[in-house]
mmCIF file of C-alpha atoms in Angstrom:
data_model
loop_
_atom_site.group_PDB
_atom_site.id
_atom_site.type_symbol
_atom_site.label_atom_id
_atom_site.label_comp_id
_atom_site.label_asym_id
_atom_site.label_seq_id
_atom_site.Cartn_x
_atom_site.Cartn_y
_atom_site.Cartn_z
ATOM 1 C CA MET K 11 -7.665 4.129 -15.208
ATOM 2 C CA ALA K 12 -9.211 6.669 -16.737
ATOM 3 C CA VAL K 13 -11.290 9.307 -14.363
ATOM 4 C CA SER K 14 -13.541 12.008 -15.543
ATOM 5 C CA GLU K 15 -14.086 14.341 -17.116
ATOM 6 C CA GLU K 16 -14.828 16.922 -14.815
ATOM 7 C CA SER K 17 -11.672 16.025 -12.461
ATOM 8 C CA SER K 18 -8.029 14.785 -12.800
ATOM 9 C CA ARG K 19 -8.442 12.912 -10.233
ATOM 10 C CA VAL K 20 -10.128 9.157 -9.547
ATOM 11 C CA ARG K 21 -13.649 9.927 -8.072
ATOM 12 C CA VAL K 22 -14.732 6.497 -5.393
ATOM 13 C CA ALA K 23 -18.279 5.779 -4.269
ATOM 14 C CA VAL K 24 -18.243 4.132 -0.879
ATOM 15 C CA LEU K 25 -21.008 2.036 -0.201
ATOM 16 C CA ALA K 26 -21.116 1.061 3.675
ATOM 17 C CA SER K 27 -24.460 -0.287 5.390
ATOM 18 C CA GLY K 28 -22.286 -0.218 9.374
ATOM 19 C CA SER K 29 -20.104 2.070 11.232
ATOM 20 C CA GLY K 30 -17.598 3.851 8.535
ATOM 21 C CA THR K 31 -14.143 2.710 10.082
ATOM 22 C CA ASN K 32 -12.969 1.353 6.556
ATOM 23 C CA LEU K 33 -14.580 4.836 5.193
ATOM 24 C CA GLN K 34 -12.692 6.607 7.363
ATOM 25 C CA ALA K 35 -9.038 5.164 6.867
ATOM 26 C CA LEU K 36 -10.341 6.507 2.822
ATOM 27 C CA ILE K 37 -11.235 9.442 4.184
ATOM 28 C CA ASP K 38 -7.949 9.938 5.696
ATOM 29 C CA ARG K 39 -5.672 8.615 3.113
ATOM 30 C CA PHE K 40 -6.664 10.853 0.262
ATOM 31 C CA HIS K 41 -8.087 13.954 1.571
ATOM 32 C CA THR K 42 -5.611 15.949 1.444
ATOM 33 C CA ALA K 43 -4.246 18.617 -1.728
ATOM 34 C CA GLU K 44 -1.644 15.606 -3.507
ATOM 35 C CA SER K 45 -3.914 12.822 -3.736
ATOM 36 C CA GLU K 46 -5.105 11.779 -6.912
ATOM 37 C CA VAL K 47 -7.863 9.719 -5.591
ATOM 38 C CA GLU K 48 -11.347 11.451 -3.697
ATOM 39 C CA VAL K 49 -13.562 10.286 -1.679
ATOM 40 C CA VAL K 50 -16.906 11.315 -3.694
ATOM 41 C CA CYS K 51 -20.143 10.289 -2.462
ATOM 42 C CA VAL K 52 -20.584 7.837 0.049
ATOM 43 C CA LEU K 53 -23.873 5.897 -0.380
ATOM 44 C CA SER K 54 -25.539 2.961 2.360
ATOM 45 C CA ASN K 55 -28.887 0.684 2.035
ATOM 46 C CA ARG K 56 -28.759 1.706 6.428
ATOM 47 C CA PRO K 57 -30.781 5.071 7.309
ATOM 48 C CA ASP K 58 -28.553 4.572 10.700
ATOM 49 C CA ALA K 59 -25.251 3.938 8.823
ATOM 50 C CA GLY K 60 -22.744 5.510 11.298
ATOM 51 C CA ALA K 61 -20.620 5.956 7.895
ATOM 52 C CA LEU K 62 -23.707 8.478 6.601
ATOM 53 C CA ARG K 63 -22.128 10.841 9.458
ATOM 54 C CA ARG K 64 -18.405 10.481 8.574
ATOM 55 C CA ALA K 65 -19.482 11.302 5.492
ATOM 56 C CA GLU K 66 -21.270 14.668 6.910
ATOM 57 C CA ALA K 67 -18.736 15.568 8.717
ATOM 58 C CA ASN K 68 -16.051 15.341 6.212
ATOM 59 C CA GLY K 69 -18.199 17.451 3.748
ATOM 60 C CA ILE K 70 -18.955 14.175 1.410
ATOM 61 C CA ARG K 71 -21.927 13.142 -0.147
ATOM 62 C CA GLY K 72 -23.864 10.492 1.441
ATOM 63 C CA VAL K 73 -26.942 8.866 0.857
ATOM 64 C CA CYS K 74 -29.155 6.493 2.107
ATOM 65 C CA LEU K 75 -30.244 4.144 -0.638
ATOM 66 C CA PRO K 76 -33.869 5.470 -1.746
ATOM 67 C CA GLY K 77 -36.521 2.629 -1.773
ATOM 68 C CA SER K 78 -38.821 -0.027 0.116
ATOM 69 C CA SER K 79 -37.601 -3.315 -1.175
ATOM 70 C CA PRO K 80 -34.243 -4.936 -2.725
ATOM 71 C CA GLU K 81 -35.102 -4.035 -6.354
ATOM 72 C CA GLU K 82 -35.748 -0.516 -5.767
ATOM 73 C CA GLN K 83 -32.575 0.021 -4.156
ATOM 74 C CA ASP K 84 -30.227 -1.782 -6.292
ATOM 75 C CA ALA K 85 -31.273 0.727 -9.354
ATOM 76 C CA ALA K 86 -31.205 4.127 -7.240
ATOM 77 C CA LEU K 87 -27.718 2.753 -6.309
ATOM 78 C CA ASP K 88 -27.096 2.716 -10.718
ATOM 79 C CA GLU K 89 -28.557 5.715 -10.760
ATOM 80 C CA LEU K 90 -26.668 7.141 -7.606
ATOM 81 C CA LEU K 91 -23.031 6.205 -9.210
ATOM 82 C CA GLY K 92 -23.879 7.520 -12.666
ATOM 83 C CA ALA K 93 -24.723 10.607 -10.875
ATOM 84 C CA CYS K 94 -21.287 11.533 -8.874
ATOM 85 C CA GLY K 95 -19.250 10.102 -11.559
ATOM 86 C CA ALA K 96 -17.862 7.535 -9.870
ATOM 87 C CA ASP K 97 -14.533 6.062 -11.625
ATOM 88 C CA LEU K 98 -14.441 3.833 -8.861
ATOM 89 C CA VAL K 99 -16.582 1.672 -6.655
ATOM 90 C CA VAL K 100 -14.871 0.220 -3.578
ATOM 91 C CA LEU K 101 -17.038 -1.385 -0.131
ATOM 92 C CA ALA K 102 -16.552 -0.526 2.940
ATOM 93 C CA GLY K 103 -18.627 -2.789 5.066
ATOM 94 C CA TYR K 104 -21.445 -2.919 2.460
ATOM 95 C CA LEU K 105 -24.007 -5.861 3.598
ATOM 96 C CA ARG K 106 -25.281 -6.538 0.046
ATOM 97 C CA LEU K 107 -24.799 -8.186 -3.087
ATOM 98 C CA VAL K 108 -23.950 -5.419 -5.619
ATOM 99 C CA PRO K 109 -25.785 -6.719 -8.726
ATOM 100 C CA PRO K 110 -24.588 -7.730 -11.662
ATOM 101 C CA SER K 111 -25.289 -5.158 -13.434
ATOM 102 C CA ILE K 112 -22.502 -2.701 -11.716
ATOM 103 C CA VAL K 113 -20.383 -5.670 -11.219
ATOM 104 C CA ARG K 114 -19.287 -5.942 -14.719
ATOM 105 C CA GLU K 115 -19.933 -2.165 -15.361
ATOM 106 C CA TYR K 116 -17.144 -1.301 -12.712
ATOM 107 C CA ARG K 117 -15.356 -5.251 -13.622
ATOM 108 C CA GLY K 118 -12.273 -3.891 -12.250
ATOM 109 C CA ARG K 119 -12.900 -0.861 -11.080
ATOM 110 C CA ILE K 120 -14.695 -2.218 -8.103
ATOM 111 C CA VAL K 121 -12.956 -3.468 -4.858
ATOM 112 C CA ASN K 122 -13.734 -4.885 -1.554
ATOM 113 C CA ILE K 123 -12.294 -5.254 1.879
ATOM 114 C CA HIS K 124 -13.301 -8.189 3.821
ATOM 115 C CA PRO K 125 -11.609 -9.679 7.316
ATOM 116 C CA ALA K 126 -10.200 -13.306 6.588
ATOM 117 C CA LEU K 127 -8.121 -14.453 4.502
ATOM 118 C CA LEU K 128 -9.612 -15.421 0.990
ATOM 119 C CA PRO K 129 -10.713 -18.099 0.082
ATOM 120 C CA ALA K 130 -10.733 -18.428 4.231
ATOM 121 C CA PHE K 131 -13.706 -17.531 5.829
ATOM 122 C CA GLY K 132 -16.111 -15.809 3.215
ATOM 123 C CA GLY K 133 -19.298 -16.035 1.141
ATOM 124 C CA ALA K 134 -22.529 -15.323 1.748
ATOM 125 C CA GLY K 135 -23.007 -14.749 5.217
ATOM 126 C CA MET K 136 -19.472 -13.792 6.059
ATOM 127 C CA TYR K 137 -19.018 -10.133 7.674
ATOM 128 C CA GLY K 138 -18.687 -8.753 10.783
ATOM 129 C CA ARG K 139 -18.237 -11.280 13.850
ATOM 130 C CA HIS K 140 -19.682 -14.268 12.197
ATOM 131 C CA VAL K 141 -16.245 -14.751 10.408
ATOM 132 C CA GLN K 142 -14.036 -14.529 13.622
ATOM 133 C CA GLU K 143 -16.356 -16.287 15.504
ATOM 134 C CA ALA K 144 -16.008 -19.366 12.561
ATOM 135 C CA VAL K 145 -12.287 -18.389 12.592
ATOM 136 C CA LEU K 146 -12.633 -19.385 16.659
ATOM 137 C CA GLN K 147 -14.777 -22.346 15.855
ATOM 138 C CA ARG K 148 -12.205 -23.844 13.704
ATOM 139 C CA GLY K 149 -9.563 -23.455 15.441
ATOM 140 C CA ALA K 150 -7.349 -21.624 12.845
ATOM 141 C CA ARG K 151 -3.988 -20.297 14.346
ATOM 142 C CA VAL K 152 -4.212 -17.741 11.549
ATOM 143 C CA THR K 153 -6.559 -15.173 10.359
ATOM 144 C CA GLY K 154 -5.917 -11.503 8.524
ATOM 145 C CA ALA K 155 -8.070 -9.638 6.131
ATOM 146 C CA THR K 156 -7.949 -9.689 1.827
ATOM 147 C CA ALA K 157 -8.747 -5.941 -0.240
ATOM 148 C CA HIS K 158 -9.744 -7.698 -3.277
ATOM 149 C CA PHE K 159 -11.913 -6.989 -6.802
ATOM 150 C CA VAL K 160 -15.372 -8.140 -6.737
ATOM 151 C CA ASP K 161 -17.275 -10.456 -9.173
ATOM 152 C CA ALA K 162 -20.901 -11.349 -9.107
ATOM 153 C CA GLU K 163 -20.362 -13.839 -6.031
ATOM 154 C CA TYR K 164 -20.155 -13.003 -2.649
ATOM 155 C CA ASP K 165 -15.386 -12.654 -1.297
ATOM 156 C CA GLN K 166 -14.917 -15.097 -4.987
ATOM 157 C CA GLY K 167 -13.074 -11.998 -6.529
ATOM 158 C CA PRO K 168 -9.569 -11.327 -7.555
ATOM 159 C CA ILE K 169 -7.135 -11.071 -4.488
ATOM 160 C CA ILE K 170 -5.093 -7.289 -4.709
ATOM 161 C CA LEU K 171 -3.708 -7.534 -1.332
ATOM 162 C CA GLN K 172 -4.132 -9.671 1.617
ATOM 163 C CA TRP K 173 -2.410 -9.602 5.182
ATOM 164 C CA PRO K 174 -1.912 -12.026 8.238
ATOM 165 C CA VAL K 175 -2.848 -11.725 11.899
ATOM 166 C CA PRO K 176 -2.432 -13.867 14.540
ATOM 167 C CA VAL K 177 -4.974 -15.612 16.758
ATOM 168 C CA LEU K 178 -4.264 -15.309 19.960
ATOM 169 C CA ASP K 179 -4.663 -17.999 23.043
ATOM 170 C CA GLY K 180 -7.793 -16.834 25.165
ATOM 171 C CA ASP K 181 -8.651 -14.315 22.247
ATOM 172 C CA THR K 182 -12.234 -13.570 21.480
ATOM 173 C CA PRO K 183 -14.424 -12.588 18.344
ATOM 174 C CA GLU K 184 -14.380 -8.885 19.507
ATOM 175 C CA SER K 185 -10.411 -9.055 20.463
ATOM 176 C CA LEU K 186 -9.474 -10.584 17.241
ATOM 177 C CA ALA K 187 -11.994 -8.675 15.545
ATOM 178 C CA ALA K 188 -10.383 -5.617 16.766
ATOM 179 C CA ARG K 189 -6.590 -6.554 15.412
ATOM 180 C CA VAL K 190 -8.236 -7.766 12.157
ATOM 181 C CA LEU K 191 -10.059 -4.323 11.518
ATOM 182 C CA ALA K 192 -6.543 -2.478 12.402
ATOM 183 C CA VAL K 193 -5.094 -4.412 9.368
ATOM 184 C CA GLU K 194 -8.440 -3.860 7.192
ATOM 185 C CA HIS K 195 -7.867 0.547 7.966
ATOM 186 C CA ARG K 196 -4.066 -0.536 6.152
ATOM 187 C CA LEU K 197 -4.848 -2.523 3.469
ATOM 188 C CA LEU K 198 -7.541 -0.685 1.823
ATOM 189 C CA PRO K 199 -6.853 2.456 1.244
ATOM 190 C CA GLU K 200 -3.197 0.945 -0.344
ATOM 191 C CA ALA K 201 -5.418 -1.642 -2.475
ATOM 192 C CA VAL K 202 -7.525 0.905 -3.265
ATOM 193 C CA GLU K 203 -4.601 3.199 -4.355
ATOM 194 C CA ALA K 204 -2.774 0.940 -6.385
ATOM 195 C CA VAL K 205 -6.475 0.243 -9.117
ATOM 196 C CA ALA K 206 -6.948 3.840 -9.536
ATOM 197 C CA THR K 207 -3.362 4.630 -10.437
ATOM 198 C CA GLY K 208 -3.068 1.844 -12.353
ATOM 199 C CA ARG K 209 -0.572 -0.118 -10.552
ATOM 200 C CA VAL K 210 -2.708 -3.420 -10.144
ATOM 201 C CA THR K 211 -4.916 -4.129 -13.016
ATOM 202 C CA LEU K 212 -8.088 -7.126 -13.059
ATOM 203 C CA GLN K 213 -7.015 -9.589 -16.520
ATOM 204 C CA PRO K 214 -9.264 -10.788 -18.385
ATOM 205 C CA ASP K 215 -8.216 -14.237 -17.175
ATOM 206 C CA ARG K 216 -9.253 -12.891 -14.012
ATOM 207 C CA THR K 217 -5.277 -12.642 -12.757
ATOM 208 C CA CYS K 218 -4.712 -9.138 -11.199
ATOM 209 C CA ARG K 219 -1.022 -7.580 -12.603
ATOM 210 C CA TRP K 220 0.795 -5.331 -10.683
ATOM 211 C CA ASN K 221 2.240 -2.648 -13.174
ATOM 212 C CA GLY K 222 5.202 -0.860 -13.068
ATOM 213 C CA PRO K 223 8.219 -0.893 -10.535
ATOM 214 C CA ARG K 224 7.414 -2.203 -7.312
ATOM 215 C CA ALA K 225 8.836 -0.115 -4.883
ATOM 216 C CA GLN K 226 6.098 1.422 -3.803
ATOM 217 C CA LEU K 227 4.466 -2.289 -2.933
ATOM 218 C CA ASN K 228 7.675 -3.082 -1.057
ATOM 219 C CA THR K 229 7.276 0.024 0.814
ATOM 220 C CA PHE K 230 3.708 -1.041 1.778
ATOM 221 C CA ILE K 231 5.437 -4.514 3.165
ATOM 222 C CA LEU K 232 8.508 -3.230 4.567
ATOM 223 C CA SER K 233 5.459 -0.848 6.808
ATOM 224 C CA MET K 234 3.390 -3.420 7.768
ATOM 225 C CA GLU K 235 5.814 -5.897 8.962
ATOM 226 C CA SER K 236 7.064 -2.693 11.024
#
């Protein structure tokens, strides 16, 4: 992946609408001197988002998108991504559809995390508690988390990584969501690093290609199984 001229590190912009625990997982993974990846800004459509407070606490620029309409906020998002020199965009609980113009501009460089095994339990309205309520209502015995490239529709982009989470007897939406979230915190940083370093790339036919030796991926899988 080409990086901004002003830095040899891959510059990541994170979009978040909620408390920002997935953002924190990215910060914990990448805010080291040795990291090839750096979170440079956090953008939110909600002024009260905990993600903005996490950004401030970690010395990262955090901005609530200005504007009183979705159109104004989308325009501001495009401008702010350019201003922060983002090489890669990560959706970490961002509850808005990214404008098609930004999806096109960052094709193969925009990643989302979803709290289910896509393509199951995805699409408009499938976020947060709604996902786990749907899983339990359908009687699914396995759910999980998915990191995927973003395209013009909710949760339809090519899958980068997935990991299963069993649905246990007596689970509530809250207990199931907590176990899925723990997986998200491990899956998202791994997917972001893989895209940022070119270990995985989006192909013209909308498939993901894993490049080079698979040792690091194998090590990650073993760590998830342990």
